[in-house]
Amino acid sequence: DRAWFEAVGGAVVALDPDDDDDGTYAAWFASHAVVAVLQRPDLHVFGTAGAASEAADLVASLRDAVTHPAPFLAPEPSGADLPEGNPS
């Protein structure tokens, strides 16, 4: 899975405590009780791992989500949602 992750542009980045000048990252990881995070390019969190041994599961989940996306089920419009004159 790591080869796939890197092939799709993923990168594994270790945070050096010396680079966390104000402790922001350390505080975030501690407050969420995690040791790894999988962050999307748009900066949203895809998932987290509470133990290093769970990090591979994050990548496997991402791979599954990308290769087998869940269908988007839009709600059925009610009659009130349809413009006048359109059949429902």
mmCIF file of C-alpha atoms in Angstrom:
data_model
loop_
_atom_site.group_PDB
_atom_site.id
_atom_site.type_symbol
_atom_site.label_atom_id
_atom_site.label_comp_id
_atom_site.label_asym_id
_atom_site.label_seq_id
_atom_site.Cartn_x
_atom_site.Cartn_y
_atom_site.Cartn_z
ATOM 1 C CA ASP A 1 0.000 0.000 0.000
ATOM 2 C CA ARG A 2 2.890 2.401 0.597
ATOM 3 C CA ALA A 3 4.018 2.023 -3.030
ATOM 4 C CA TRP A 4 0.458 2.817 -4.164
ATOM 5 C CA PHE A 5 0.308 5.772 -1.773
ATOM 6 C CA GLU A 6 3.524 7.229 -3.157
ATOM 7 C CA ALA A 7 2.419 6.500 -6.744
ATOM 8 C CA VAL A 8 -0.684 8.669 -6.248
ATOM 9 C CA GLY A 9 1.419 11.501 -4.840
ATOM 10 C CA GLY A 10 1.214 10.657 -1.133
ATOM 11 C CA ALA A 11 4.117 11.468 1.112
ATOM 12 C CA VAL A 12 5.075 10.188 4.536
ATOM 13 C CA VAL A 13 6.248 13.093 6.661
ATOM 14 C CA ALA A 14 7.703 12.735 10.140
ATOM 15 C CA LEU A 15 7.332 15.798 12.312
ATOM 16 C CA ASP A 16 10.509 16.798 14.079
ATOM 17 C CA PRO A 17 9.708 18.202 17.528
ATOM 18 C CA ASP A 18 12.405 20.826 16.947
ATOM 19 C CA ASP A 19 10.352 22.185 14.026
ATOM 20 C CA ASP A 20 7.187 22.501 16.146
ATOM 21 C CA ASP A 21 8.217 25.881 17.557
ATOM 22 C CA ASP A 22 5.049 26.647 19.486
ATOM 23 C CA GLY A 23 3.892 23.081 20.136
ATOM 24 C CA THR A 24 0.843 23.337 17.864
ATOM 25 C CA TYR A 25 1.339 19.932 16.267
ATOM 26 C CA ALA A 26 2.233 18.174 19.510
ATOM 27 C CA ALA A 27 -0.881 19.631 21.166
ATOM 28 C CA TRP A 28 -3.128 18.565 18.269
ATOM 29 C CA PHE A 29 -1.790 15.006 18.231
ATOM 30 C CA ALA A 30 -2.062 14.759 22.041
ATOM 31 C CA SER A 31 -5.578 16.197 22.193
ATOM 32 C CA HIS A 32 -6.748 13.663 19.600
ATOM 33 C CA ALA A 33 -4.727 10.788 21.110
ATOM 34 C CA VAL A 34 -3.173 9.945 17.744
ATOM 35 C CA VAL A 35 0.303 9.294 16.399
ATOM 36 C CA ALA A 36 -0.501 9.504 12.676
ATOM 37 C CA VAL A 37 -2.839 11.519 10.498
ATOM 38 C CA LEU A 38 -3.728 11.170 6.833
ATOM 39 C CA GLN A 39 -4.441 14.636 5.502
ATOM 40 C CA ARG A 40 -5.964 15.348 2.122
ATOM 41 C CA PRO A 41 -4.450 17.956 -0.231
ATOM 42 C CA ASP A 42 -7.335 20.314 0.646
ATOM 43 C CA LEU A 43 -6.142 20.090 4.283
ATOM 44 C CA HIS A 44 -9.137 18.068 5.508
ATOM 45 C CA VAL A 45 -8.276 15.067 7.668
ATOM 46 C CA PHE A 46 -9.063 11.737 6.001
ATOM 47 C CA GLY A 47 -8.298 9.720 9.123
ATOM 48 C CA THR A 48 -6.073 9.218 12.125
ATOM 49 C CA ALA A 49 -4.279 6.362 13.855
ATOM 50 C CA GLY A 50 -3.881 5.956 17.586
ATOM 51 C CA ALA A 51 -0.870 3.663 17.133
ATOM 52 C CA ALA A 52 1.860 3.512 14.506
ATOM 53 C CA SER A 53 0.762 -0.023 13.665
ATOM 54 C CA GLU A 54 -2.591 1.393 12.484
ATOM 55 C CA ALA A 55 -1.074 3.800 9.942
ATOM 56 C CA ALA A 56 -1.067 1.186 7.180
ATOM 57 C CA ASP A 57 -4.808 0.733 7.763
ATOM 58 C CA LEU A 58 -5.313 4.431 6.965
ATOM 59 C CA VAL A 59 -3.611 4.033 3.610
ATOM 60 C CA ALA A 60 -5.621 0.877 2.904
ATOM 61 C CA SER A 61 -8.833 2.771 3.728
ATOM 62 C CA LEU A 62 -7.835 5.586 1.399
ATOM 63 C CA ARG A 63 -7.024 3.160 -1.380
ATOM 64 C CA ASP A 64 -10.393 1.463 -0.932
ATOM 65 C CA ALA A 65 -12.223 4.807 -0.906
ATOM 66 C CA VAL A 66 -10.469 5.919 -4.094
ATOM 67 C CA THR A 67 -10.850 2.662 -5.984
ATOM 68 C CA HIS A 68 -14.376 1.850 -4.731
ATOM 69 C CA PRO A 69 -16.080 5.174 -4.005
ATOM 70 C CA ALA A 70 -19.425 5.069 -2.259
ATOM 71 C CA PRO A 71 -22.265 6.215 -4.501
ATOM 72 C CA PHE A 72 -23.671 9.635 -3.808
ATOM 73 C CA LEU A 73 -27.348 9.324 -3.058
ATOM 74 C CA ALA A 74 -29.082 12.636 -3.553
ATOM 75 C CA PRO A 75 -32.360 13.035 -1.726
ATOM 76 C CA GLU A 76 -35.478 12.621 -3.826
ATOM 77 C CA PRO A 77 -36.982 16.045 -4.537
ATOM 78 C CA SER A 78 -40.397 16.666 -3.092
ATOM 79 C CA GLY A 79 -43.110 18.332 -5.128
ATOM 80 C CA ALA A 80 -42.324 21.606 -3.361
ATOM 81 C CA ASP A 81 -38.740 21.424 -4.664
ATOM 82 C CA LEU A 82 -39.783 21.203 -8.315
ATOM 83 C CA PRO A 83 -40.297 24.324 -10.428
ATOM 84 C CA GLU A 84 -43.921 24.969 -11.360
ATOM 85 C CA GLY A 85 -44.990 23.255 -14.548
ATOM 86 C CA ASN A 86 -42.454 20.405 -14.274
ATOM 87 C CA PRO A 87 -43.877 16.938 -13.798
ATOM 88 C CA SER A 88 -42.622 15.090 -10.725
#
